Short mmCIF file of C-alpha atoms and ligand atoms in Angstrom, two decimals:
data_model
loop_
_atom_site.label_atom_id
_atom_site.label_comp_id
_atom_site.label_asym_id
_atom_site.label_seq_id
_atom_site.Cartn_x
_atom_site.Cartn_y
_atom_site.Cartn_z
CA MET A 37 16.80 -19.58 -9.31
CA VAL A 38 18.80 -22.44 -8.07
CA GLN A 39 18.29 -23.36 -4.50
CA ALA A 40 20.47 -24.97 -1.74
CA PRO A 41 19.64 -28.88 -1.90
CA ASP A 42 16.87 -29.79 0.62
CA ALA A 43 15.37 -33.31 0.37
CA SER A 44 12.18 -32.05 2.04
CA ALA A 45 11.66 -29.06 -0.35
CA ALA A 46 9.30 -30.81 -2.56
CA LEU A 47 7.70 -27.65 -3.83
CA GLU A 48 10.58 -26.58 -6.05
CA HIS A 49 12.22 -28.96 -8.32
CA PRO A 50 10.25 -32.02 -7.02
CA ALA A 51 11.69 -35.36 -6.71
CA ARG A 52 8.78 -37.01 -8.29
CA PRO A 53 7.73 -38.15 -11.70
CA PRO A 54 6.46 -35.26 -13.94
CA GLY A 55 2.60 -35.13 -13.72
CA SER A 56 2.08 -36.99 -10.35
CA SER A 57 0.56 -34.46 -7.97
CA ALA A 58 0.42 -30.65 -8.02
CA GLY A 59 4.02 -29.27 -7.83
CA GLU A 60 5.46 -25.85 -8.39
CA PHE A 61 4.54 -25.57 -12.25
CA GLU A 62 1.04 -26.92 -11.75
CA LEU A 63 0.43 -24.54 -8.94
CA ILE A 64 1.61 -21.57 -11.14
CA ALA A 65 -0.53 -22.68 -14.05
CA ARG A 66 -3.59 -23.22 -11.92
CA HIS A 67 -3.52 -20.12 -9.88
CA PHE A 68 -1.40 -17.48 -11.51
CA ARG A 69 -1.38 -17.99 -15.17
CA ARG A 70 -3.85 -16.06 -17.05
CA PRO A 71 -3.86 -15.18 -20.97
CA ALA A 72 -1.47 -12.29 -21.51
CA SER A 73 -3.26 -9.31 -22.93
CA ARG A 74 -0.97 -6.39 -22.29
CA ALA A 75 2.25 -8.29 -22.10
CA LEU A 76 3.62 -9.50 -25.54
CA LEU A 77 4.60 -12.61 -23.41
CA GLY A 78 3.26 -13.19 -19.93
CA VAL A 79 3.83 -15.99 -17.25
CA GLY A 80 5.65 -19.04 -18.51
CA ASP A 81 8.99 -18.17 -20.09
CA ASP A 82 12.26 -17.08 -18.52
CA CYS A 83 11.21 -13.47 -18.77
CA ALA A 84 8.03 -11.52 -19.58
CA LEU A 85 8.31 -9.30 -22.54
CA LEU A 86 6.60 -5.75 -22.41
CA ARG A 87 6.24 -3.38 -25.25
CA ALA A 88 8.20 -0.32 -24.77
CA VAL A 89 5.79 2.52 -24.31
CA PRO A 90 6.89 5.82 -26.23
CA GLU A 91 6.92 9.16 -24.33
CA GLN A 92 6.29 7.49 -20.93
CA GLN A 93 8.37 6.74 -17.80
CA TRP A 94 8.24 3.62 -15.80
CA ALA A 95 7.36 3.94 -12.09
CA VAL A 96 8.60 0.63 -10.49
CA SER A 97 8.26 -0.37 -6.85
CA THR A 98 8.57 -3.54 -4.81
CA ASP A 99 6.89 -4.36 -1.37
CA MET A 100 7.19 -7.37 0.65
CA LEU A 101 4.66 -8.75 3.15
CA VAL A 102 5.97 -11.14 5.83
CA GLU A 103 3.79 -13.40 8.03
CA GLY A 104 3.97 -12.35 11.68
CA ARG A 105 5.54 -8.97 10.67
CA HIS A 106 3.14 -7.37 8.29
CA PHE A 107 -0.02 -9.49 8.83
CA LEU A 108 -1.03 -11.98 11.48
CA ALA A 109 -0.80 -15.75 10.99
CA GLY A 110 -4.28 -17.06 9.99
CA THR A 111 -5.20 -14.03 7.94
CA ASP A 112 -7.87 -14.84 5.37
CA PRO A 113 -5.87 -15.63 2.26
CA ARG A 114 -8.43 -13.80 -0.06
CA HIS A 115 -7.69 -10.51 2.10
CA LEU A 116 -4.04 -11.20 1.88
CA GLY A 117 -4.19 -11.47 -1.94
CA HIS A 118 -5.96 -8.08 -1.93
CA LYS A 119 -3.60 -6.39 0.47
CA ALA A 120 -0.37 -7.66 -1.00
CA LEU A 121 -1.42 -6.03 -4.38
CA ALA A 122 -3.12 -2.93 -2.72
CA VAL A 123 0.04 -1.79 -0.80
CA ASN A 124 2.00 -2.03 -4.16
CA LEU A 125 -0.61 -0.08 -6.11
CA SER A 126 -0.69 2.42 -3.37
CA ASP A 127 2.87 3.25 -4.32
CA LEU A 128 1.95 3.70 -7.78
CA ALA A 129 -0.78 5.91 -6.81
CA ALA A 130 1.56 7.93 -4.56
CA MET A 131 3.58 8.85 -7.65
CA GLY A 132 0.61 9.52 -10.03
CA ALA A 133 1.43 6.50 -12.11
CA GLN A 134 -1.03 4.55 -14.20
CA PRO A 135 -0.82 0.68 -12.95
CA HIS A 136 0.55 -1.45 -15.88
CA SER A 137 1.84 -4.83 -14.83
CA PHE A 138 3.20 -6.77 -11.74
CA LEU A 139 5.32 -9.72 -10.70
CA LEU A 140 4.66 -11.99 -7.74
CA ALA A 141 7.36 -13.58 -5.79
CA LEU A 142 5.94 -16.12 -3.33
CA ALA A 143 7.33 -18.27 -0.55
CA LEU A 144 4.84 -20.85 0.73
CA PRO A 145 5.00 -23.32 3.53
CA ALA A 146 3.05 -25.81 1.68
CA ALA A 147 1.41 -26.24 -1.54
CA ASP A 148 -1.97 -25.56 -0.24
CA ASP A 149 -4.57 -25.47 -2.99
CA ALA A 150 -7.52 -24.01 -1.15
CA TRP A 151 -5.19 -21.39 0.16
CA LEU A 152 -3.90 -20.40 -3.14
CA SER A 153 -7.01 -20.32 -4.84
CA ALA A 154 -8.57 -17.90 -2.23
CA PHE A 155 -5.37 -15.79 -2.27
CA SER A 156 -5.34 -15.62 -6.04
CA ALA A 157 -8.99 -14.71 -6.14
CA GLY A 158 -8.46 -11.61 -3.87
CA LEU A 159 -5.41 -10.85 -5.76
CA PHE A 160 -6.93 -10.96 -9.35
CA ALA A 161 -10.23 -9.22 -8.25
CA LEU A 162 -8.12 -6.02 -7.31
CA ALA A 163 -5.87 -6.50 -10.36
CA GLU A 164 -8.76 -6.54 -12.74
CA ALA A 165 -10.44 -3.53 -10.78
CA HIS A 166 -7.05 -1.55 -11.62
CA ASP A 167 -6.37 -2.94 -15.07
CA ILE A 168 -3.10 -4.43 -13.94
CA GLU A 169 -1.69 -7.46 -15.44
CA LEU A 170 0.34 -10.32 -13.59
CA VAL A 171 3.24 -11.11 -16.02
CA GLY A 172 5.65 -13.26 -13.96
CA GLY A 173 7.03 -14.02 -10.67
CA ASP A 174 8.82 -16.83 -8.43
CA THR A 175 7.38 -19.55 -6.34
CA THR A 176 9.33 -21.44 -3.66
CA ARG A 177 8.75 -23.26 -0.38
CA GLY A 178 9.50 -21.28 2.89
CA PRO A 179 7.94 -19.23 5.64
CA LEU A 180 4.96 -17.40 4.14
CA ASN A 181 6.24 -14.26 2.39
CA LEU A 182 4.62 -12.22 -0.48
CA CYS A 183 6.82 -9.97 -2.64
CA LEU A 184 5.15 -8.11 -5.34
CA THR A 185 6.84 -5.62 -7.87
CA VAL A 186 4.67 -3.16 -9.69
CA LEU A 187 5.22 -1.35 -12.90
CA GLY A 188 3.27 1.72 -13.67
CA LEU A 189 3.57 4.38 -16.45
CA VAL A 190 3.76 8.31 -16.00
CA PRO A 191 4.37 11.10 -18.55
CA PRO A 192 7.87 12.67 -18.19
CA GLY A 193 7.95 15.19 -15.48
CA MET A 194 4.56 14.40 -14.16
CA ALA A 195 5.46 12.08 -11.21
CA LEU A 196 4.33 13.17 -7.70
CA ARG A 197 7.81 13.15 -5.98
CA ARG A 198 8.54 13.39 -2.18
CA ASP A 199 11.06 16.29 -2.81
CA ALA A 200 8.60 18.61 -4.49
CA ALA A 201 6.75 20.21 -1.64
CA ARG A 202 7.00 24.05 -1.42
CA ALA A 203 6.51 26.69 1.19
CA GLY A 204 2.92 28.06 0.78
CA ASP A 205 1.50 24.66 -0.24
CA ASP A 206 -1.60 23.32 1.44
CA LEU A 207 -1.28 19.87 3.06
CA TRP A 208 -4.05 17.38 2.23
CA VAL A 209 -4.88 13.91 3.16
CA SER A 210 -7.25 11.32 1.67
CA GLY A 211 -9.59 8.91 3.48
CA VAL A 212 -9.52 8.57 7.28
CA PRO A 213 -6.21 7.70 8.52
CA GLY A 214 -6.00 5.78 11.88
CA GLU A 215 -8.77 3.30 11.39
CA ALA A 216 -6.39 0.59 10.26
CA ARG A 217 -4.28 0.97 13.44
CA LEU A 218 -7.42 0.94 15.62
CA ALA A 219 -8.30 -2.42 14.11
CA LEU A 220 -4.81 -3.54 14.53
CA GLY A 221 -4.94 -2.82 18.22
CA HIS A 222 -8.08 -4.78 18.79
CA LEU A 223 -6.66 -7.72 17.09
CA ARG A 224 -3.50 -7.50 19.06
CA GLY A 225 -5.39 -7.11 22.42
CA GLU A 226 -4.20 -3.68 23.09
CA TRP A 227 -8.01 -2.54 23.42
CA THR A 228 -11.32 -3.85 22.74
CA LEU A 229 -13.65 -2.49 20.14
CA GLY A 230 -17.51 -3.32 19.89
CA PRO A 231 -18.78 -5.34 17.04
CA ASP A 232 -20.05 -2.45 15.09
CA ALA A 233 -16.82 -0.46 15.45
CA LEU A 234 -14.60 -3.59 14.37
CA GLU A 235 -16.79 -4.19 11.29
CA GLN A 236 -16.24 -0.58 10.22
CA VAL A 237 -12.49 -0.38 10.69
CA LEU A 238 -11.28 -3.99 10.03
CA PRO A 239 -11.59 -3.77 6.22
CA ARG A 240 -9.33 -0.70 6.58
CA LEU A 241 -6.55 -2.89 7.87
CA GLU A 242 -7.24 -6.14 5.85
CA GLN A 243 -8.47 -4.69 2.45
CA PRO A 244 -7.08 -1.15 2.17
CA THR A 245 -8.13 0.85 -0.97
CA PRO A 246 -5.22 2.03 -3.07
CA ARG A 247 -5.96 5.62 -4.17
CA VAL A 248 -4.95 5.25 -7.76
CA ALA A 249 -7.57 7.34 -9.19
CA LEU A 250 -6.73 10.11 -6.88
CA GLY A 251 -3.07 9.99 -7.68
CA LEU A 252 -3.90 10.08 -11.34
CA ALA A 253 -6.19 13.27 -10.78
CA LEU A 254 -3.38 14.98 -8.83
CA ARG A 255 -0.97 14.90 -11.79
CA GLY A 256 -0.04 18.44 -12.77
CA LEU A 257 -1.92 19.64 -9.63
CA ALA A 258 -0.23 18.35 -6.63
CA HIS A 259 3.49 19.07 -5.83
CA ALA A 260 4.53 16.28 -3.55
CA ALA A 261 2.74 13.03 -2.55
CA ILE A 262 3.53 10.05 -0.34
CA ASP A 263 1.34 7.13 0.77
CA LEU A 264 0.79 6.48 4.32
CA SER A 265 2.25 3.22 5.33
CA ASP A 266 4.23 3.93 8.41
CA GLY A 267 2.15 6.68 10.08
CA LEU A 268 1.13 10.12 9.07
CA LEU A 269 3.62 12.28 11.00
CA GLY A 270 6.61 9.97 10.15
CA ASP A 271 5.67 9.83 6.39
CA LEU A 272 5.11 13.64 6.44
CA ALA A 273 8.59 13.97 7.85
CA HIS A 274 10.06 12.17 4.69
CA VAL A 275 8.46 14.66 2.43
CA LEU A 276 9.59 17.65 4.58
CA ARG A 277 13.19 16.48 4.69
CA ALA A 278 13.31 15.57 1.03
CA SER A 279 11.78 18.89 -0.02
CA GLY A 280 13.79 21.19 2.60
CA VAL A 281 10.68 22.70 3.99
CA GLY A 282 8.56 22.51 7.32
CA ALA A 283 4.96 22.25 8.01
CA GLU A 284 2.17 22.73 10.44
CA VAL A 285 -0.30 20.16 10.96
CA LEU A 286 -3.70 20.92 12.48
CA ALA A 287 -4.46 17.55 14.43
CA ASP A 288 -8.20 18.48 14.79
CA ALA A 289 -8.52 18.92 10.99
CA LEU A 290 -7.72 15.14 10.53
CA PRO A 291 -11.05 13.40 9.55
CA GLY A 292 -12.19 10.99 12.18
CA GLY A 293 -14.73 8.88 10.41
CA ARG A 294 -17.39 7.22 12.70
CA VAL A 295 -15.38 5.15 15.08
CA LEU A 296 -12.28 7.25 15.91
CA PRO A 297 -14.31 10.04 17.72
CA THR A 298 -15.65 7.46 20.14
CA GLN A 299 -12.24 6.55 21.33
CA PRO A 300 -10.22 8.02 24.18
CA GLU A 301 -8.32 11.17 23.02
CA ALA A 302 -4.87 9.79 23.39
CA ARG A 303 -5.57 6.61 21.47
CA ARG A 304 -7.35 8.56 18.73
CA ARG A 305 -4.56 10.90 18.19
CA ALA A 306 -1.84 8.03 18.29
CA CYS A 307 -3.84 6.04 15.55
CA GLN A 308 -4.47 9.18 13.45
CA LEU A 309 -0.86 10.69 13.65
CA ALA A 310 1.24 7.51 13.86
CA GLY A 311 -0.92 4.55 13.06
CA GLY A 312 0.42 3.11 9.67
CA ASP A 313 -0.99 0.75 7.23
CA ASP A 314 -3.48 3.39 6.06
CA TYR A 315 -2.45 3.53 2.37
CA GLU A 316 -4.14 7.04 2.13
CA LEU A 317 -2.34 9.72 0.07
CA LEU A 318 -0.64 12.61 1.89
CA PHE A 319 0.01 15.51 -0.69
CA THR A 320 0.85 19.09 -0.90
CA ALA A 321 -0.59 21.51 -3.61
CA PRO A 322 -0.66 25.24 -4.09
CA ARG A 323 -3.00 27.06 -2.05
CA ALA A 324 -4.23 28.98 -5.01
CA ARG A 325 -5.32 25.56 -6.57
CA ARG A 326 -7.56 24.40 -3.47
CA ALA A 327 -10.72 24.41 -5.43
CA GLU A 328 -9.19 22.26 -8.37
CA VAL A 329 -7.95 19.73 -5.68
CA GLN A 330 -11.33 19.47 -4.34
CA ALA A 331 -12.75 18.92 -7.88
CA ALA A 332 -10.09 16.45 -8.74
CA ALA A 333 -10.70 14.35 -5.59
CA ALA A 334 -14.58 14.72 -6.13
CA ALA A 335 -13.83 13.41 -9.69
CA ALA A 336 -11.99 10.45 -8.43
CA GLY A 337 -14.53 9.63 -5.78
CA VAL A 338 -12.06 10.10 -2.79
CA PRO A 339 -12.61 12.25 0.15
CA VAL A 340 -9.86 14.52 0.98
CA ASN A 341 -9.18 17.00 3.82
CA LEU A 342 -6.95 20.01 4.38
CA ILE A 343 -4.83 19.35 7.34
CA GLY A 344 -2.25 22.04 7.44
CA ASN A 345 0.37 23.90 5.33
CA VAL A 346 3.80 23.85 4.25
CA ASP A 347 6.17 26.56 5.19
CA GLY A 348 9.82 27.57 5.09
CA GLU A 349 10.60 26.89 8.80
CA PRO A 350 12.26 23.46 9.23
CA GLY A 351 10.52 20.91 11.22
CA LEU A 352 6.94 19.79 11.99
CA ARG A 353 4.68 21.76 14.38
CA LEU A 354 1.34 20.25 15.64
CA ARG A 355 -1.53 22.34 16.88
CA ASP A 356 -5.05 21.59 18.13
CA ALA A 357 -8.22 23.41 17.15
CA ALA A 358 -7.52 26.23 19.92
CA GLY A 359 -4.09 26.71 18.20
CA ARG A 360 -2.22 25.01 21.18
CA SER A 361 0.78 23.20 20.34
CA ILE A 362 0.81 19.44 20.76
CA ALA A 363 4.11 17.40 21.11
CA ALA A 364 4.79 15.75 17.72
CA ASP A 365 6.88 12.89 19.19
CA PHE A 366 4.63 10.00 18.17
CA PRO A 367 7.12 7.31 16.92
CA SER A 368 6.64 6.24 13.34
CA PHE A 369 6.90 2.57 12.35
CA ASP A 370 10.45 1.19 12.03
CA HIS A 371 10.89 -2.36 11.48
CA PHE A 372 14.33 -2.41 13.04
CA ALA A 373 13.36 -0.20 15.99
CA GLN A 374 10.62 -2.66 17.18
CA PRO A 375 11.26 -5.76 19.36
P1 ADP B 286 12.89 -19.67 -13.66
O1 ADP B 286 13.45 -20.94 -13.24
O2 ADP B 286 13.43 -19.36 -15.04
O3 ADP B 286 13.21 -18.57 -12.81
P2 ADP B 286 10.40 -20.32 -12.75
O4 ADP B 286 10.40 -21.74 -12.90
O5 ADP B 286 10.64 -19.65 -11.51
O6 ADP B 286 11.39 -19.81 -13.82
O7 ADP B 286 9.04 -19.89 -13.36
C1 ADP B 286 8.46 -20.29 -14.43
C2 ADP B 286 7.52 -19.29 -15.09
O8 ADP B 286 6.40 -18.99 -14.07
C3 ADP B 286 8.15 -17.93 -15.08
O9 ADP B 286 7.60 -17.37 -16.30
C4 ADP B 286 7.81 -17.09 -13.95
O10 ADP B 286 7.86 -15.71 -14.29
C5 ADP B 286 6.32 -17.61 -13.69
N1 ADP B 286 6.11 -17.69 -12.28
C6 ADP B 286 6.70 -18.45 -11.24
N2 ADP B 286 5.99 -18.03 -10.13
C7 ADP B 286 5.06 -17.19 -10.24
C8 ADP B 286 4.09 -16.56 -9.62
N3 ADP B 286 3.94 -16.82 -8.19
N4 ADP B 286 3.23 -15.85 -10.16
C9 ADP B 286 3.25 -15.59 -11.42
N5 ADP B 286 4.05 -16.11 -12.25
C10 ADP B 286 5.12 -16.84 -11.72
MG1 MG B 287 12.15 -18.49 -11.02
#
């Protein structure tokens, strides 16, 4: 892409003889170019070339991570490489798509070799674990910003869409939502966690686990699914609205893990119900298939919990273990509603 002229922008179109010090193309070659295996043509040309896949649909998604907005300045670049890909893989998981390939658009304040090699190590470790191939991208100078685009494959009619929940479905969630928010609150100084608690929850924030195997196992079994990025109640509301249904959520059925139950109740509930950054799957499935959901989750190696049910009454009702209703007014994360 052609940029506005800027004499200080030495990263892209550097004003120095070819081959002097590491510039844009050397950085790409060193840190992001790997031999193409799945792509017909990978990093290096104007476009990547992918073989068309018969009898499959593409699931495509982009997610951007901006320093100071999605991660704190000074975050370990290896964790950042992991997280940038993890949040994108999580979108494929939520659609029941099989990861195929991805693109990486990167703005960097400086051509920092050590930072880039740690970042790419985190990125490629997760990419290899999920058999997804980096096929192209863009690299430019600017405030730190990571934008990935992922491509996945799903057989026609098998995608887990937000608009497919039905009255009578069970409501399920994977993992332990709320731990990432608990860690973030500590880093922001909103509260203080002891070293053991922090060690437990910090990886949930910095290195979330995309639930790809679970998404695949739920094909043909779950009705609707969404990944939790902005908070459980807010993300559930998207599903309910898109599907034209309502739901009852049993707040005390949410799994607490080891650390959340040690927290004051108001903080625990706020983290669990509106935390964000969990990258767990929230999904609905017919009540009659409860045992199959449990078996599919066990086969995928992911814990799931039944947290409520979908009904025909519009809106979202929240109850505690004693059946008392709890106000469901936890704000979900909205970039434009925040200061
Ligand atoms: P163009 O000018 O045609 O956009 P670029 O100079 O931006 O090409 O990129 C050169 C090649 O390097 C392209 O194949 C592009 O996909 C790839 N590329 C650029 N940045 C990255 C990156 N961060 N990760 C992977 N591939 C990249
Ligand atoms: Mg380019």
